[in-house]
Coordinates of C-alpha atoms and ligand atoms in Angstrom, one line a residue:
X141 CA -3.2 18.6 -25.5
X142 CA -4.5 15.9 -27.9
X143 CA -7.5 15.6 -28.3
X144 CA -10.8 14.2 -26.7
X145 CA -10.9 10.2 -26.7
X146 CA -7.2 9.9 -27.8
X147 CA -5.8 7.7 -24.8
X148 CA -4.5 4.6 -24.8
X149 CA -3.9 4.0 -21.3
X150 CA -5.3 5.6 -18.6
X151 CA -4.5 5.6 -14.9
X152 CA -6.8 6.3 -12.3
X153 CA -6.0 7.2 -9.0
X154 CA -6.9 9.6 -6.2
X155 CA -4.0 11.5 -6.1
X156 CA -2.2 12.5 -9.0
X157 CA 1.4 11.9 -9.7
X158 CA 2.0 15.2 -9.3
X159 CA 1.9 17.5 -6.3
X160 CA 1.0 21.5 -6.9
X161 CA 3.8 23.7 -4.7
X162 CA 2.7 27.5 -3.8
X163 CA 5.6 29.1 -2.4
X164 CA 5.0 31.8 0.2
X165 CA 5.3 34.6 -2.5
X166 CA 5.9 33.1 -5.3
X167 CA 4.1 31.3 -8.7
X168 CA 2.3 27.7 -8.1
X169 CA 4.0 25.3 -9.7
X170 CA 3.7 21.2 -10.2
X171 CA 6.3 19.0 -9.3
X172 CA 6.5 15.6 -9.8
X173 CA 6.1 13.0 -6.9
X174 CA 8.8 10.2 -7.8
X175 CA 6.3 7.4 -6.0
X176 CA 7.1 3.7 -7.3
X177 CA 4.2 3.3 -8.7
X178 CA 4.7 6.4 -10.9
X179 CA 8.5 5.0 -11.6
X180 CA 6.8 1.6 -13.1
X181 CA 4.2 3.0 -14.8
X182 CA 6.1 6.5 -16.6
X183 CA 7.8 3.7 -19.6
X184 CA 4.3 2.5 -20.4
X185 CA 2.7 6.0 -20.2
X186 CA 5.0 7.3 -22.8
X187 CA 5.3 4.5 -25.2
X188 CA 1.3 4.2 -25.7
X189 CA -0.1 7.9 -25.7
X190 CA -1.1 7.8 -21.7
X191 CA -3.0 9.5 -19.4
X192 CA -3.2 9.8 -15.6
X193 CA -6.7 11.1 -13.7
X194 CA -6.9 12.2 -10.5
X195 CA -7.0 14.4 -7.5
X196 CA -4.2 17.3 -6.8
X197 CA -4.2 17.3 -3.7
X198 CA -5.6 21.0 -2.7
X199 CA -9.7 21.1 -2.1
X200 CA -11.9 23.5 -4.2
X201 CA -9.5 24.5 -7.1
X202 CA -10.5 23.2 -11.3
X203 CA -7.1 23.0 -13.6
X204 CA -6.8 22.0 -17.1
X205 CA -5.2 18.9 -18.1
X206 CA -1.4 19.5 -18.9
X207 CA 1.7 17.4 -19.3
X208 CA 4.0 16.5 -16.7
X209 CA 7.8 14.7 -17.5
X210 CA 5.5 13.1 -21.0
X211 CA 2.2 11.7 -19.1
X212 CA -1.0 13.8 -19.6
X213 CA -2.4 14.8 -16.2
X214 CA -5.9 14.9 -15.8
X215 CA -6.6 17.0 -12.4
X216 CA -10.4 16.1 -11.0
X217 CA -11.5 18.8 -8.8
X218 CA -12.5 17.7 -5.1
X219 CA -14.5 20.1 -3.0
X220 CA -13.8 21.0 0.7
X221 CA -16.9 18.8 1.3
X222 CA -16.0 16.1 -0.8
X223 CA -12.6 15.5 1.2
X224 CA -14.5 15.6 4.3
X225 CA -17.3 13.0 3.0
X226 CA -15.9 11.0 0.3
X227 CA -11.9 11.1 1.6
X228 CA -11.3 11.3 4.9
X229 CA -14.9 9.8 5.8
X230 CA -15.6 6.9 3.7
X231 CA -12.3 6.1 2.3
X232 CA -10.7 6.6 5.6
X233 CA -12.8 6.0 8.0
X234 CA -14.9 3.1 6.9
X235 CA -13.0 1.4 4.2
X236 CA -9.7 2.2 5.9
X237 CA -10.5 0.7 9.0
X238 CA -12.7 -2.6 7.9
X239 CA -10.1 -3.7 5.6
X240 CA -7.1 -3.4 8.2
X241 CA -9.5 -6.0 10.4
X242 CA -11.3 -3.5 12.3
X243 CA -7.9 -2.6 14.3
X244 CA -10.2 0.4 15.1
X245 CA -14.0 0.8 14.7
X246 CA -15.0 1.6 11.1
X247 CA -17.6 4.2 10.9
X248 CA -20.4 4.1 8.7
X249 CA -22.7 7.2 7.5
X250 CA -25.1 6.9 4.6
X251 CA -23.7 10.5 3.3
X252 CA -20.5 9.5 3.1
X253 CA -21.1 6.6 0.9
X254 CA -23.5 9.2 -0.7
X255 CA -20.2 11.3 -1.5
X256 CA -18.3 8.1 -2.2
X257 CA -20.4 6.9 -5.2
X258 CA -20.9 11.0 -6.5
X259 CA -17.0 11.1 -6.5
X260 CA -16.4 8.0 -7.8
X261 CA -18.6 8.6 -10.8
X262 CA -16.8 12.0 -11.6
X263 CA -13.4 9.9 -11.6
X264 CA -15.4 7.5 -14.2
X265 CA -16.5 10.2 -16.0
X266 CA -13.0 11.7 -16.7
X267 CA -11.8 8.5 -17.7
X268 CA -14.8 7.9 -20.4
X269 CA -14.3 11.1 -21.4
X270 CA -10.5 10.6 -22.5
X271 CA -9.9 6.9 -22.9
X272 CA -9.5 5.6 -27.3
X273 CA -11.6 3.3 -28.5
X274 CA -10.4 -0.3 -26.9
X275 CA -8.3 1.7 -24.5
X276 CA -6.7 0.1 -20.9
X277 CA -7.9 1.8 -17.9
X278 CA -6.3 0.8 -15.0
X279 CA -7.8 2.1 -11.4
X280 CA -6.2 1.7 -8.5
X281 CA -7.1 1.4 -4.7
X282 CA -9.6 1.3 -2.3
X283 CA -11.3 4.9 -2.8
X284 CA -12.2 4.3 -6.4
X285 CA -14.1 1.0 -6.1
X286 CA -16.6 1.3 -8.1
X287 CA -15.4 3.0 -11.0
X288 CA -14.6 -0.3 -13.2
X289 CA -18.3 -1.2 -13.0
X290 CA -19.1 2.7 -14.1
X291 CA -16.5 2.7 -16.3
X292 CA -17.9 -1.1 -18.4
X293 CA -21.4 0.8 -18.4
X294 CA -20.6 2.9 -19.8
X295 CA -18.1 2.3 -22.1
X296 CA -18.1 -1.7 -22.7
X297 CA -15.5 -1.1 -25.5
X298 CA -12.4 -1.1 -22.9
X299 CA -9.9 -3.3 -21.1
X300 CA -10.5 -2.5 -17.2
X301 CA -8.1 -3.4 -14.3
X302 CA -8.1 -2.2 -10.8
X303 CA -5.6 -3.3 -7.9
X304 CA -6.5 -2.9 -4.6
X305 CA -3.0 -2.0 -2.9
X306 CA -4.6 -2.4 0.9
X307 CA -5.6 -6.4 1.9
X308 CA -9.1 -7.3 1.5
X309 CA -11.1 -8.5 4.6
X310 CA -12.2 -12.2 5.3
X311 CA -16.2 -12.5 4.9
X312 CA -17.2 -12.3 8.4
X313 CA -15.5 -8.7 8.8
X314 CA -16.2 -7.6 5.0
X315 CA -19.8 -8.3 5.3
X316 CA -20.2 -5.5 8.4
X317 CA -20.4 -3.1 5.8
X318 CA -23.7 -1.8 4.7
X319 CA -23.2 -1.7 1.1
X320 CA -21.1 -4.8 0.3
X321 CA -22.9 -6.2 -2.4
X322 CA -22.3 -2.6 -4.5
X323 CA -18.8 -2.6 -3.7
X324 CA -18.1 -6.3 -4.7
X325 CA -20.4 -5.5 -8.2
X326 CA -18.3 -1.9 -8.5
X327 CA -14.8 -3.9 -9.1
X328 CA -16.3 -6.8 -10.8
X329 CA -16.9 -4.3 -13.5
X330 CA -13.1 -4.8 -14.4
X331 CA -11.5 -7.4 -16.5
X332 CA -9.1 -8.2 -13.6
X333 CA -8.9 -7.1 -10.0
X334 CA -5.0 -7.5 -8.7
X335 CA -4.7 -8.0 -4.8
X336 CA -1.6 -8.0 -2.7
X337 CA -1.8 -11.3 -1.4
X338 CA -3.5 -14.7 -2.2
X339 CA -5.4 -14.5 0.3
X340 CA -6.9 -11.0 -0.3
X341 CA -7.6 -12.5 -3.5
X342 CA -9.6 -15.7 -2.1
X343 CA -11.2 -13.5 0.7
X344 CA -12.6 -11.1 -2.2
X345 CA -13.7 -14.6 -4.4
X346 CA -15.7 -15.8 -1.3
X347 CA -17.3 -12.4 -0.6
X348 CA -18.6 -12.5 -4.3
X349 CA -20.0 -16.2 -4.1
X350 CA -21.7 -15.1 -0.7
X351 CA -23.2 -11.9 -1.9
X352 CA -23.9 -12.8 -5.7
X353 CA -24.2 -16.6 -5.8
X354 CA -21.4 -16.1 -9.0
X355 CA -19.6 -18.7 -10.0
X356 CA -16.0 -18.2 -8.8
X357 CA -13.1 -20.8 -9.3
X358 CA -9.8 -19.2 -8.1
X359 CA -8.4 -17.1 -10.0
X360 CA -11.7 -16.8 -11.7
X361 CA -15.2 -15.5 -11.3
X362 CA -17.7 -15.7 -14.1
X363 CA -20.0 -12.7 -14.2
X364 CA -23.5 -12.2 -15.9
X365 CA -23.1 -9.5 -18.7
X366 CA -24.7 -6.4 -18.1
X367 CA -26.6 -7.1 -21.3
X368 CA -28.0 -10.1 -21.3
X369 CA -25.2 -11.6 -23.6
X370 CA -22.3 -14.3 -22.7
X371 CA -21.0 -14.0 -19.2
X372 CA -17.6 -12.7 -18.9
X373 CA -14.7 -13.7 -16.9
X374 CA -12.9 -11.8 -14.4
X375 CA -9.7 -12.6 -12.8
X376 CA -9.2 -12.4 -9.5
X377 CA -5.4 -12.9 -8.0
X378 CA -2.4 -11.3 -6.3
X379 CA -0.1 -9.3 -8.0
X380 CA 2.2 -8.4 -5.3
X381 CA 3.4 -4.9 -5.3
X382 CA 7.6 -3.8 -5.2
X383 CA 9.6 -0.9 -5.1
X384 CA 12.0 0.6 -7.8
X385 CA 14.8 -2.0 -5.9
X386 CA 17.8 -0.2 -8.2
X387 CA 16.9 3.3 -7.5
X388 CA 17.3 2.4 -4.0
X389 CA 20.4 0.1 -3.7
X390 CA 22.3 3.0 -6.8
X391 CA 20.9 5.6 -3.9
X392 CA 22.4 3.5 -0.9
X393 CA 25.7 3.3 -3.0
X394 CA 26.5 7.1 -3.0
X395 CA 29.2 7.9 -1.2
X396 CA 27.8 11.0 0.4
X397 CA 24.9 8.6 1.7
X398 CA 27.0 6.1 2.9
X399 CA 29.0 9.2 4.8
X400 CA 25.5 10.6 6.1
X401 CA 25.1 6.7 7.7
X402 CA 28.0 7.8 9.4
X403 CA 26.8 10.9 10.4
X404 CA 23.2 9.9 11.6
X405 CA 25.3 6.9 14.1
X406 CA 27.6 9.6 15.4
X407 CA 24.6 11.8 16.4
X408 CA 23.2 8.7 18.4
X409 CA 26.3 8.8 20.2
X410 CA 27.4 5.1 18.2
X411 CA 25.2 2.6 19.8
X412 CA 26.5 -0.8 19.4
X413 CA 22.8 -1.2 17.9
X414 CA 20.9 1.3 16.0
X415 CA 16.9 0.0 15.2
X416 CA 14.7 2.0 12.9
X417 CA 11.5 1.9 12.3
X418 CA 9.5 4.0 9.3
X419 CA 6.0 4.6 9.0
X420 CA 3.1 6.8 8.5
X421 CA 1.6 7.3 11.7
X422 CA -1.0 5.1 11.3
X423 CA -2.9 2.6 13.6
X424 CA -2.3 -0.5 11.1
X425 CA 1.5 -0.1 11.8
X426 CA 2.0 -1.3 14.9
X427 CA 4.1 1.6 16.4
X428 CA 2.5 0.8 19.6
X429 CA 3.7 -2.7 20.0
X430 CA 7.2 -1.9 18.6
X431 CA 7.1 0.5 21.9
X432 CA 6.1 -1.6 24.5
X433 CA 8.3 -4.2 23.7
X434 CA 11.3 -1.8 23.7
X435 CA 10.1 -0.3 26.9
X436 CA 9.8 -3.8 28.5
X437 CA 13.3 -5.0 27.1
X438 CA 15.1 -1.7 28.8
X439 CA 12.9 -2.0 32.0
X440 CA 14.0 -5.7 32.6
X441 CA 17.4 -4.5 31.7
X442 CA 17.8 -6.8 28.8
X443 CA 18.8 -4.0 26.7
X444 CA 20.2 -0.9 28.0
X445 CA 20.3 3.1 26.2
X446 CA 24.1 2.8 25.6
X447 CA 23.9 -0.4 23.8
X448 CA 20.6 -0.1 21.6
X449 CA 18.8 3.1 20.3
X450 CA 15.5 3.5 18.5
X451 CA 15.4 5.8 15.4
X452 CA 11.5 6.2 14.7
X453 CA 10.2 8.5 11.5
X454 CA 6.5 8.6 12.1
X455 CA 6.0 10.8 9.1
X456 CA 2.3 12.9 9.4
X457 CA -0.8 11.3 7.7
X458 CA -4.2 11.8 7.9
X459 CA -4.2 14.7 10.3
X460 CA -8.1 15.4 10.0
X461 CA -8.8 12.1 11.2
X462 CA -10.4 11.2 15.0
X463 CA -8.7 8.0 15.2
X464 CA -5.1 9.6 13.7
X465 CA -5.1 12.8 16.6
X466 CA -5.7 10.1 19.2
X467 CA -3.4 7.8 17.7
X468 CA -0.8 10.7 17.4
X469 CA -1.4 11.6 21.1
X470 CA -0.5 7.4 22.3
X471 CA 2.3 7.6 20.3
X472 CA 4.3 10.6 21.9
X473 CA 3.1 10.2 25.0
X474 CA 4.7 6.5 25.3
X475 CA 8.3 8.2 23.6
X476 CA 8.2 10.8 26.2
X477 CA 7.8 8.2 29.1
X478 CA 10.0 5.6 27.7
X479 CA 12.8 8.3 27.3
X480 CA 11.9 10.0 30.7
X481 CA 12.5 6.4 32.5
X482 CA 15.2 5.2 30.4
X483 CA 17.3 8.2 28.7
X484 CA 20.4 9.2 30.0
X485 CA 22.7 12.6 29.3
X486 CA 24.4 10.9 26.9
X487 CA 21.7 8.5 25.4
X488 CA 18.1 8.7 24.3
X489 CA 15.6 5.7 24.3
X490 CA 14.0 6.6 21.1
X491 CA 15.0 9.0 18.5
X492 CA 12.0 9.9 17.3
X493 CA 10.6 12.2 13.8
X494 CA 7.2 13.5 13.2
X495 CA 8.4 14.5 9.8
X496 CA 9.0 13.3 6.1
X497 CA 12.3 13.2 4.7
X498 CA 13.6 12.9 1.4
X499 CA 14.7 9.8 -0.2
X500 CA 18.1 10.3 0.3
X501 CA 17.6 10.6 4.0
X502 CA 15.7 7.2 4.3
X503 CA 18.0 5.4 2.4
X504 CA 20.8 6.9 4.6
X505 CA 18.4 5.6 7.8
X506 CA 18.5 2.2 6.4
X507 CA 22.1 1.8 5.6
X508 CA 23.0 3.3 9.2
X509 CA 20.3 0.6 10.7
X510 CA 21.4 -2.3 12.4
X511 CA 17.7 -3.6 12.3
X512 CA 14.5 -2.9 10.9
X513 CA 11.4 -2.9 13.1
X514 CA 8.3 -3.5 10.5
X515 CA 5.7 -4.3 13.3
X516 CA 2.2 -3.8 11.1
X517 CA -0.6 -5.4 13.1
X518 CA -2.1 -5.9 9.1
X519 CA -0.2 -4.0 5.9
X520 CA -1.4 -4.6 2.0
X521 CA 2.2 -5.1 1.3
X522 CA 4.5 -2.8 3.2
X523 CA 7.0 -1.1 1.2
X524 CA 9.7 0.0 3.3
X525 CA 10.6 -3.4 4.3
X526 CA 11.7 -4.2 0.7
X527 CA 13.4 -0.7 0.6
X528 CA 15.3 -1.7 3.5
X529 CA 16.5 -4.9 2.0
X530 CA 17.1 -3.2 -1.4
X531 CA 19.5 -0.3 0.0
X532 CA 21.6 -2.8 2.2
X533 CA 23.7 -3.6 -0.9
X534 CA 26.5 -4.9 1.9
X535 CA 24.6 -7.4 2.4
X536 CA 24.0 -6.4 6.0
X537 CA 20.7 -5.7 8.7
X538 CA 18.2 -7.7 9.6
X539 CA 14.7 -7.4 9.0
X540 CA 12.0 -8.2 11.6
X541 CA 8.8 -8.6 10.1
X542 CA 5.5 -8.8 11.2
X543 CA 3.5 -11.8 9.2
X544 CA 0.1 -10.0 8.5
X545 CA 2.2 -8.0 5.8
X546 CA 2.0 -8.7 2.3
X547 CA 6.0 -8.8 2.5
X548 CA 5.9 -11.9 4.6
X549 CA 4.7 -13.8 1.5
X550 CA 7.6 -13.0 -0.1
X551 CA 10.5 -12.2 2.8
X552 CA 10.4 -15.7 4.5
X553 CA 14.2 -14.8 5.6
X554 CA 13.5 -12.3 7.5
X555 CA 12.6 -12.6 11.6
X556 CA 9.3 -13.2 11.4
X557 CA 7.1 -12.1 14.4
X558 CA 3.5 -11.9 15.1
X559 CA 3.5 -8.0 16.5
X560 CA 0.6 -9.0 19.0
X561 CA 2.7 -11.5 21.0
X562 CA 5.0 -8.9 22.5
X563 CA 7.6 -11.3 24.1
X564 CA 7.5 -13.1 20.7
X565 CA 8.6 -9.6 19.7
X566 CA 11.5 -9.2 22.6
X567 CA 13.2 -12.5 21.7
X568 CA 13.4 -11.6 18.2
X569 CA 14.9 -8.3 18.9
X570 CA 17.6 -9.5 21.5
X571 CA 18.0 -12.4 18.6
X572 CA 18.7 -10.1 15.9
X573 CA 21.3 -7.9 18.2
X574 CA 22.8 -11.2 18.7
X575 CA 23.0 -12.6 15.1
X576 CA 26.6 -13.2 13.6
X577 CA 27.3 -11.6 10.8
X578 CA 27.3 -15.0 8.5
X579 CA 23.8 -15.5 9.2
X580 CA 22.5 -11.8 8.7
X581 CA 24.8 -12.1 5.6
X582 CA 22.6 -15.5 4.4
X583 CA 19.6 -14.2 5.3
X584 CA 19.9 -11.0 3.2
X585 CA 21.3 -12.2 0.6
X586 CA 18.4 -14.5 -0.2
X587 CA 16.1 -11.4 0.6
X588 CA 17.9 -9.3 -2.1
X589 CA 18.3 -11.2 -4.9
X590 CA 14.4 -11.5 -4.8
X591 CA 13.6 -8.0 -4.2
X592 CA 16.0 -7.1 -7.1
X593 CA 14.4 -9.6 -9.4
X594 CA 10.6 -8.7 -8.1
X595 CA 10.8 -4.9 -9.0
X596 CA 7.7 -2.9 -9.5
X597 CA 8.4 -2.8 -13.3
X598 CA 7.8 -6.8 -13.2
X599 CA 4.5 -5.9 -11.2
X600 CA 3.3 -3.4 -13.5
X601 CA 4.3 -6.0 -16.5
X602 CA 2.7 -8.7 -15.0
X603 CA -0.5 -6.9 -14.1
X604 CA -0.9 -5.4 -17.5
X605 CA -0.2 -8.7 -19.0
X606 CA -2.8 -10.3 -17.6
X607 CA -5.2 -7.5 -18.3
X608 CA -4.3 -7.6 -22.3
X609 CA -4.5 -11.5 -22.1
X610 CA -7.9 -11.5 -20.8
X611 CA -9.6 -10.4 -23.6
X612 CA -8.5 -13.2 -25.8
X613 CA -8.2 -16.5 -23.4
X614 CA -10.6 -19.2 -24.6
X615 CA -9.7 -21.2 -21.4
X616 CA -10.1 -20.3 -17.7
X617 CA -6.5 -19.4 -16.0
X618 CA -5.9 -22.5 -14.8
X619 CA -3.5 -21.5 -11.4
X620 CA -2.6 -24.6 -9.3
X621 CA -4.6 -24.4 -6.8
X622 CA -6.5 -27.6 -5.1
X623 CA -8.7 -25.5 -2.6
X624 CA -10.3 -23.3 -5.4
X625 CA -10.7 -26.6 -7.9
X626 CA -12.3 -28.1 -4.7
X627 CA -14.4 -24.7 -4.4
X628 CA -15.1 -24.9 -8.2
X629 CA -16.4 -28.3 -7.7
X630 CA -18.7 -27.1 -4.7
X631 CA -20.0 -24.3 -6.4
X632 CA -20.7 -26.0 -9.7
X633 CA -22.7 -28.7 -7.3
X634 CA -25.0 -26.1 -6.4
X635 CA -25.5 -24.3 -9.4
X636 CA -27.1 -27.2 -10.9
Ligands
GDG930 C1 -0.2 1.5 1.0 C2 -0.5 0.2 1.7 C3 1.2 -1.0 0.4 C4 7.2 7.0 4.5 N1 7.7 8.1 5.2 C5 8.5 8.8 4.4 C6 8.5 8.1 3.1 N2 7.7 7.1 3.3 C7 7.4 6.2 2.2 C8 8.1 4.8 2.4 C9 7.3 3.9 1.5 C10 5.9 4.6 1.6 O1 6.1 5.9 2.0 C11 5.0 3.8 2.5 O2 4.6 2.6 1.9 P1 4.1 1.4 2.8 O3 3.9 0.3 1.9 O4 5.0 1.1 3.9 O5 2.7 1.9 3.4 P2 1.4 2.8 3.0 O6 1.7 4.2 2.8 O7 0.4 2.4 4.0 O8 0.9 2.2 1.5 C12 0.7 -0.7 1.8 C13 1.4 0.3 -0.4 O9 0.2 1.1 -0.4 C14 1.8 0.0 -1.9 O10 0.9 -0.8 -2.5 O11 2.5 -1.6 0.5 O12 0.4 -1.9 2.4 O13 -1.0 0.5 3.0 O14 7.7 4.0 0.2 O15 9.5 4.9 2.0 N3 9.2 8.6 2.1 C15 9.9 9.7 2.2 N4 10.0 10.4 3.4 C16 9.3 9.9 4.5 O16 9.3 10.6 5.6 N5 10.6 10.1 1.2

């Protein structure tokens, strides 16, 4: 290992990159979690001497850093009692919840935010520890919050970004929480703080004039320094998040994928329609709705089980979690009825997977998919919408899209729905089993040739781009946008 104080980039995050394996009887080993965001960051990692900090994933065990496929991995130990407070409670269960719009009841405990700030400050710590003179540290997410403002006390010397990859609350919602000021001054400790969408971005801005009376002019905020000296700007905008589009469409072009397709319609017994939907089980997605409305279509007999199946992968998350058992328990209780009522001999309702599958298998799911079901009653982004459009290099399937995803921004061919209005949600299904083939066709086209473009290597770029360009702008970022420069000119008004 180099040594202390020698990295040039530094990633923070709660889990590492990295997951630790221990066979039944066998040696622990690491191996290393292909995520996207490890995919787009692994280039800049090993052209500038990086680093990556963060949890492994197993309570109560300390491990040295070592190197994994060129990135130095910095494990932070987590105890059994830190998962339970800082992870599954605040993270999870207060956070978690308040951002997603209170789709269920955040709770709030003053030890978990007790844990929360302990933890967060040991993730801090790690970073100051390691991080070169002038070095980039970028956090990421929602259960490291306030290490950028740990992180500039610290050590005013670096360049800080953190992106939040889940959607930030409007004010009314955001300000519930108990301590909102210290979260809003926690990431305006970095230089910039990425969101998925622009309106995360705005909803964070007017959080900050509400609770701090800064002056914010989108993307901007100025902040007081820390000591006393010239205020500093931070930037404040979406950067929205993609997926490692080649990987997935040179995946969906194997041939033994495309003859698994085959394979996974045969076992359904060929429907003329095969829908998938893929999700953690998780009470933001929408799995609910995506039920009903298939329940209602076969009931009224728009759709019947010979013509249309339902592959669901629900894959596990969260098990620890109240609101996930409960969740968990909805969920397979409305398969089983919906496939008691409806199934036949030969045909199953819903097809559906409490598991996680390897790549290959999903991208398989999505080429043998006639339509995708991405029903998210709110999503940061939602990445396996664009992972369905990247795989179906025939230029075939249609995506229905719920619009309180971060994809919707971006995916304006795709059926949009609004996941709450459940016949809303039935006509767009019967519409997309109807849709001729020229106008799924059109429609994905235009859907892949901006996924392909938008990969999560642009992201990355554009993220760290702004974060080295920070330090030297003289001017303000100047993004076109009239409501801010009206909101400028407010809050200018008032400061006088
Ligand atoms: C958070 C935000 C934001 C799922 N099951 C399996 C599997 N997956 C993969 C998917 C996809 C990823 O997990 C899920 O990403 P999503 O974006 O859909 O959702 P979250 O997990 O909630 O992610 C979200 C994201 O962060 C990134 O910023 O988009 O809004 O909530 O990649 O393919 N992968 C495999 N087997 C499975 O069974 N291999």
């Amino acid at each position: 290992m180099k040594t202390e104080k020698d990295y040039d980039f530094v990633v923070v995050s709660n889990r590492l990159p990295v997951d630790r394996v221990v066979p039944a009887n066998g040696e622990a080993f690491w191996k290393h979690s292909p995520g996207g965001l490890v995919t787009a960051l692994e280039p800049v990692m090993r052209a500038s001497a990086g680093a990556w900090i963060g949890w492994a994933g197993q309570p109560d065990l300390e491990f040295e850093p070592f190197y994994s496929d060129g990135i130095q991995i910095v494990p932070v130990p987590l105890s059994a009692s830190d998962i339970e407070n800082y992870y599954e409670g605040f993270s999870n269960d207060s956070i978690w919840p308040l951002y997603h719009d209170v789709i269920a009841s955040p709770s709030y405990h003053r030890e978990w935010w007790e844990s929360y700030v302990a933890v967060n400050q040991r993730f801090a710590n790690a970073a100051v520890e390691i991080a070169a003179q002038g070095a980039v540290v970028w956090v990421q997410d929602y259960q490291l919050q306030l290490v950028p403002r740990m992180l500039r006390l610290a050590r005013p010397d670096l360049t800080i970004g953190f992106f939040n990859h889940i959607p930030f609350p409007p004010y009314g919602i955001y300000s519930q929480l108990p301590w909102r000021t210290q979260i809003v001054e926690g990431l305006l400790g970095a230089d910039v703080v990425g969101f998925q969408r622009v309106a995360d971005a705005s909803n964070f801005s007017r959080a900050v004039r509400r609770l701090t009376g800064y002056v914010t002019k989108y993307p901007n905020i100025e902040v007081p320094a820390y000591d006393g000296g010239a205020p500093r700007r931070v930037l404040a905008k979406a950067f929205p998040i993609s997926i490692d589009s080649q990987s997935f469409e040179e995946l969906a072009r194997r041939p033994e994928i495309q003859a698994r397709a085959r394979e996974i319609r045969d076992g359904l017994g060929n429907p003329k329609t095969v829908m998938l939907g893929v999700d953690r089980l998780d009470y933001t997605k929408g799995i609910g709705h995506r039920l009903k409305a298939f329940g209602e279509l076969l009931e009224e007999g728009r759709l019947t089980v010979e013509d249309v199946t339902l592959v669901q992968v629900a894959s596990p998350s969260r098990e620890r979690v109240q609101a996930y058992m409960q969740l968990r328990d909805e969920i397979e209780l409305t398969v089983g009825r919906i496939n008691g009522d409806f199934g036949t001999m030969s045909h199953t309702a819903i097809s559906y997977h409490h598991h996680g599958y390897p790549r290959e298998e999903m991208v398989a799911l999505y080429l043998a998919s006639d339509i995708m079901l991405v029903t998210a009653l709110r999503d940061g982004m939602n990445l396996v919408a664009k992972e369905y459009v990247a795989s179906r290099f025939d230029n075939d399937g249609v995506l229905i899209l719920s619009e309180f995803t971060g994809a919707s921004d971006e995916l304006r061919r795709s059926l949009r729905i609004n996941p709450h209005d459940i016949d809303g949600l039935k006509d767009a299904i019967v519409q997309a089993i109807d849709m001729p083939r020229v106008e799924r066709q059109r429609r994905m086209r235009a859907m892949r040739n901006l996924v392909l473009r938008n990969n999560v290597d642009r992201w990355s770029a554009g993220f760290l781009d702004a974060l080295r360009g920070v330090g030297q702008l003289g001017q303000p970022d100047d993004d076109d946008d009239p409501l801010g420069d009206l909101e400028w000119t407010v809050e200018r008004i008032r400061h006088r």
